[in-house]
Coordinates of C-alpha atoms in Angstrom, one line a residue:
X171 CA 49.4 -121.3 17.3
X172 CA 48.8 -119.6 20.6
X173 CA 48.8 -116.2 18.9
X174 CA 46.1 -117.4 16.6
X175 CA 44.1 -118.5 19.6
X176 CA 44.4 -115.2 21.3
X177 CA 43.2 -113.3 18.2
X178 CA 40.3 -115.7 17.6
X179 CA 39.2 -115.6 21.3
X180 CA 39.4 -111.8 21.3
X181 CA 37.0 -111.7 18.3
X182 CA 34.7 -114.3 19.9
X183 CA 34.5 -112.4 23.2
X184 CA 33.7 -109.1 21.5
X185 CA 31.1 -110.7 19.3
X186 CA 29.5 -111.9 22.5
X187 CA 29.6 -108.4 23.9
X188 CA 28.0 -107.0 20.8
X189 CA 25.3 -109.6 21.2
X190 CA 24.5 -108.2 24.6
X191 CA 24.1 -104.6 23.2
X192 CA 21.8 -105.9 20.5
X193 CA 19.7 -107.9 23.0
X194 CA 19.4 -104.8 25.2
X195 CA 18.1 -102.8 22.3
X196 CA 15.7 -105.5 21.2
X197 CA 14.4 -105.9 24.8
X198 CA 13.4 -102.2 24.7
X199 CA 11.7 -102.2 21.2
X200 CA 8.4 -101.5 22.9
X201 CA 9.7 -99.0 25.6
X202 CA 8.2 -95.5 25.1
X203 CA 10.8 -93.0 24.0
X204 CA 13.7 -95.5 24.0
X205 CA 16.9 -94.5 22.1
X206 CA 18.9 -97.4 20.6
X207 CA 22.5 -97.9 21.7
X208 CA 25.1 -97.9 18.9
X209 CA 27.9 -100.4 18.7
X210 CA 31.1 -100.5 16.7
X211 CA 34.2 -102.7 16.4
X212 CA 37.7 -101.3 16.4
X213 CA 41.1 -102.9 16.0
X214 CA 43.6 -102.8 18.9
X215 CA 47.1 -104.2 19.1
X216 CA 47.5 -107.6 20.6
X217 CA 49.0 -107.4 24.1
X218 CA 50.9 -109.8 26.3
X219 CA 52.5 -113.2 25.2
X220 CA 50.5 -113.2 22.0
X221 CA 51.8 -109.8 20.8
X222 CA 52.9 -109.8 17.2
X223 CA 53.5 -106.9 14.9
X224 CA 51.2 -108.2 12.1
X225 CA 48.3 -109.2 14.4
X226 CA 45.6 -107.2 16.0
X227 CA 42.6 -108.0 18.1
X228 CA 39.1 -106.4 18.1
X229 CA 37.2 -104.5 20.7
X230 CA 33.5 -103.7 20.9
X231 CA 32.7 -100.1 21.8
X232 CA 29.5 -98.1 22.3
X233 CA 30.4 -94.8 20.7
X234 CA 27.0 -93.2 21.4
X235 CA 23.2 -93.3 21.0
X236 CA 20.9 -93.2 18.0
X237 CA 18.9 -90.0 18.6
X238 CA 16.6 -90.6 15.7
X239 CA 13.0 -89.9 16.7
X240 CA 10.7 -92.9 17.2
X241 CA 7.1 -93.2 15.7
X242 CA 4.4 -91.2 17.5
X243 CA 1.1 -93.0 18.1
X244 CA -2.1 -91.5 19.6
X245 CA -3.3 -93.2 22.8
X246 CA -6.0 -90.8 24.0
X247 CA -4.6 -91.0 27.6
X248 CA -4.4 -87.7 29.3
X249 CA -1.0 -88.4 30.9
X250 CA 0.7 -89.6 27.8
X251 CA 2.9 -87.1 26.1
X252 CA 5.1 -87.1 23.0
X253 CA 7.9 -84.5 23.1
X254 CA 8.3 -82.5 19.9
X255 CA 11.5 -81.9 18.1
X256 CA 14.6 -82.3 20.3
X257 CA 12.9 -81.6 23.5
X258 CA 13.5 -83.7 26.6
X259 CA 11.7 -84.2 29.9
X260 CA 13.6 -83.5 33.1
X261 CA 13.4 -86.1 35.9
X262 CA 15.1 -86.7 39.2
X263 CA 17.5 -89.7 39.3
X264 CA 17.9 -91.9 42.4
X265 CA 20.8 -89.7 43.6
X266 CA 18.6 -86.6 43.5
X267 CA 20.4 -85.1 40.5
X268 CA 18.6 -84.0 37.3
X269 CA 18.5 -86.3 34.3
X270 CA 16.5 -86.4 31.1
X271 CA 14.2 -88.9 29.3
X272 CA 11.8 -89.1 26.3
X273 CA 9.6 -91.6 28.1
X274 CA 6.2 -89.9 28.1
X275 CA 3.8 -92.4 29.7
X276 CA 3.5 -90.4 33.0
X277 CA 2.0 -91.9 36.2
X278 CA 0.9 -90.5 39.5
X279 CA 2.4 -92.3 42.5
X280 CA 0.6 -93.1 45.8
X281 CA 2.2 -90.0 47.3
X282 CA 1.0 -87.7 44.4
X283 CA 4.3 -87.5 42.6
X284 CA 4.2 -87.2 38.9
X285 CA 6.6 -89.8 37.6
X286 CA 8.1 -91.1 34.3
X287 CA 9.5 -94.6 34.4
X288 CA 9.5 -94.5 38.2
X289 CA 11.5 -91.2 38.3
X290 CA 9.9 -88.1 39.7
X291 CA 9.2 -85.5 37.0
X292 CA 10.9 -82.2 37.5
X293 CA 9.0 -78.9 37.4
X294 CA 10.3 -75.3 37.6
X295 CA 10.8 -75.6 41.4
X296 CA 11.5 -79.4 41.9
X297 CA 9.4 -82.6 41.6
X298 CA 5.8 -82.0 40.7
X299 CA 3.2 -83.1 43.2
X300 CA -0.5 -83.3 42.1
X301 CA -3.6 -83.6 44.3
X302 CA -4.6 -87.3 44.8
X303 CA -7.8 -88.2 43.1
X304 CA -7.8 -85.1 40.9
X305 CA -8.2 -85.2 37.1
X306 CA -4.9 -84.1 35.6
X307 CA -4.5 -82.4 32.2
X308 CA -1.4 -81.2 30.4
X309 CA -0.9 -78.3 28.1
X310 CA 1.3 -78.3 25.0
X311 CA 3.8 -76.1 26.9
X312 CA 4.1 -78.5 29.8
X313 CA 1.6 -76.8 32.1
X314 CA 0.1 -79.3 34.6
X315 CA -3.5 -78.6 35.6
X316 CA -5.8 -80.4 38.1
X317 CA -9.4 -80.4 38.9
X318 CA -10.9 -82.2 42.0
X319 CA -13.5 -84.9 41.7
X320 CA -17.0 -83.3 41.4
X321 CA -15.6 -79.8 41.1
X322 CA -16.8 -77.4 38.5
X323 CA -14.7 -76.8 35.4
X324 CA -14.0 -73.2 36.5
X325 CA -12.1 -74.6 39.5
X326 CA -9.2 -75.9 37.3
X327 CA -5.9 -74.8 38.8
X328 CA -2.3 -75.0 37.6
X329 CA -0.1 -77.2 39.9
X330 CA 3.2 -76.8 38.0
X331 CA 4.9 -76.9 34.7
X332 CA 7.0 -79.7 33.3
X333 CA 10.7 -78.8 32.9
X334 CA 11.4 -79.3 29.2
X335 CA 14.9 -78.8 27.9
X336 CA 16.6 -78.8 24.5
X337 CA 20.3 -79.9 24.3
X338 CA 22.7 -77.9 22.2
X339 CA 23.5 -79.4 18.8
X340 CA 27.2 -79.7 19.6
X341 CA 26.8 -81.2 23.1
X342 CA 24.4 -84.2 22.9
X343 CA 23.2 -85.9 26.0
X344 CA 25.0 -89.0 27.3
X345 CA 23.3 -92.2 28.4
X346 CA 23.9 -93.4 32.0
X347 CA 23.8 -97.0 33.3
X348 CA 20.3 -96.4 34.6
X349 CA 19.0 -95.6 31.1
X350 CA 18.6 -91.9 31.8
X351 CA 20.5 -89.2 29.9
X352 CA 22.6 -86.4 31.3
X353 CA 24.3 -83.2 30.0
X354 CA 28.0 -82.7 30.8
X355 CA 30.2 -79.7 30.9
X356 CA 33.6 -79.3 29.3
X357 CA 35.2 -81.3 32.1
X358 CA 32.8 -84.2 31.8
X359 CA 30.8 -83.4 34.9
X360 CA 27.0 -83.7 34.9
X361 CA 25.3 -80.3 34.7
X362 CA 21.6 -79.4 34.5
X363 CA 20.3 -77.7 31.4
X364 CA 18.1 -74.6 31.5
X365 CA 14.4 -74.9 30.8
X366 CA 13.4 -74.2 27.2
X367 CA 10.2 -72.1 27.1
X368 CA 9.8 -72.8 23.4
X369 CA 9.8 -76.6 23.8
X370 CA 6.5 -78.3 23.2
X371 CA 4.8 -81.6 23.6
X372 CA 1.8 -83.5 22.2
X373 CA -0.7 -84.8 24.7
X374 CA -2.7 -88.0 24.3
X375 CA 0.2 -89.6 22.3
X376 CA 3.4 -91.6 22.9
X377 CA 6.7 -91.7 21.1
X378 CA 7.7 -95.3 20.6
X379 CA 11.2 -96.8 20.6
X380 CA 13.4 -96.0 17.6
X381 CA 14.8 -99.5 17.6
X382 CA 13.7 -101.7 14.6
X383 CA 12.9 -105.2 15.7
X384 CA 13.7 -106.6 12.2
X385 CA 17.1 -104.8 11.9
X386 CA 18.0 -105.9 15.5
X387 CA 17.1 -109.6 14.6
X388 CA 19.3 -109.4 11.5
X389 CA 22.2 -108.0 13.6
X390 CA 21.7 -110.7 16.2
X391 CA 22.0 -113.4 13.6
X392 CA 25.0 -111.8 12.0
X393 CA 26.7 -111.5 15.4
X394 CA 26.0 -115.1 16.2
X395 CA 27.5 -116.2 12.9
X396 CA 30.6 -114.1 13.6
X397 CA 30.9 -115.9 17.0
X398 CA 30.7 -119.3 15.3
X399 CA 33.4 -118.3 12.8
X400 CA 35.8 -117.3 15.5
X401 CA 35.2 -120.5 17.4
X402 CA 35.9 -122.5 14.2
X403 CA 39.3 -120.6 14.0
X404 CA 40.0 -121.8 17.6
X405 CA 39.1 -125.3 16.6
X406 CA 41.4 -125.1 13.6
X407 CA 44.2 -123.9 15.8
X408 CA 43.7 -126.9 18.1
X409 CA 43.8 -129.3 15.1
X410 CA 47.0 -127.7 13.8
X411 CA 48.6 -127.9 17.2
X412 CA 47.7 -131.6 17.4
X413 CA 49.1 -132.4 14.0
X414 CA 52.3 -130.5 14.9
X415 CA 52.7 -132.6 18.1
X416 CA 52.2 -135.8 16.1
X417 CA 55.0 -134.8 13.6
X418 CA 57.3 -133.9 16.4
X419 CA 56.7 -137.1 18.2
X420 CA 57.7 -139.0 15.0

């Protein structure tokens, strides 16, 4: 009976882990440019005292990310951008390294840093700094222009250009624990991508999350039912063990 418990508890634990992945996706259904995290179940041999040649347990894995584009909606805000095609926006992560995101609701910090989701946006020479109080506009090629309050339109000046990159088809970006994506070389080490001069963006619009709230809710219900089924197996194992003890006592 103990082998039966090990198998059932393994399934219950992994159903619980799958529920966490689904909840994470569902919590970001309204996050601009969010890419849903995929989950998959795979069979693994039972290890330890419960090992048996005909029994396997299950493990939840996150094999990758759903890179399907999300819906694009017009916002009319000058600092909202929707990246076209497979283009990604380069940002600086907390460690100072380069990472990538599709979150296009840009902001200007109190220090004048152009940020995306709190991360400084990278330009051709590093993080982009804009004049405080200036009106900022963005071109389709990522050019950042600024004009001071009360200045004439002919005083518009370029203050930088967003670094836009396009990953290779055979080497997709990998998600980090901070939600940012990074490119890796053949040895698995993070490596920055070169700027793509042909990458374009749409201003005054935002790309939404590619997570479907309805599909995520269905997956959540399915995962909860799987968990209940595994716990019923555990209960059945207990009942069988109790009946076996009663027979032995007789």
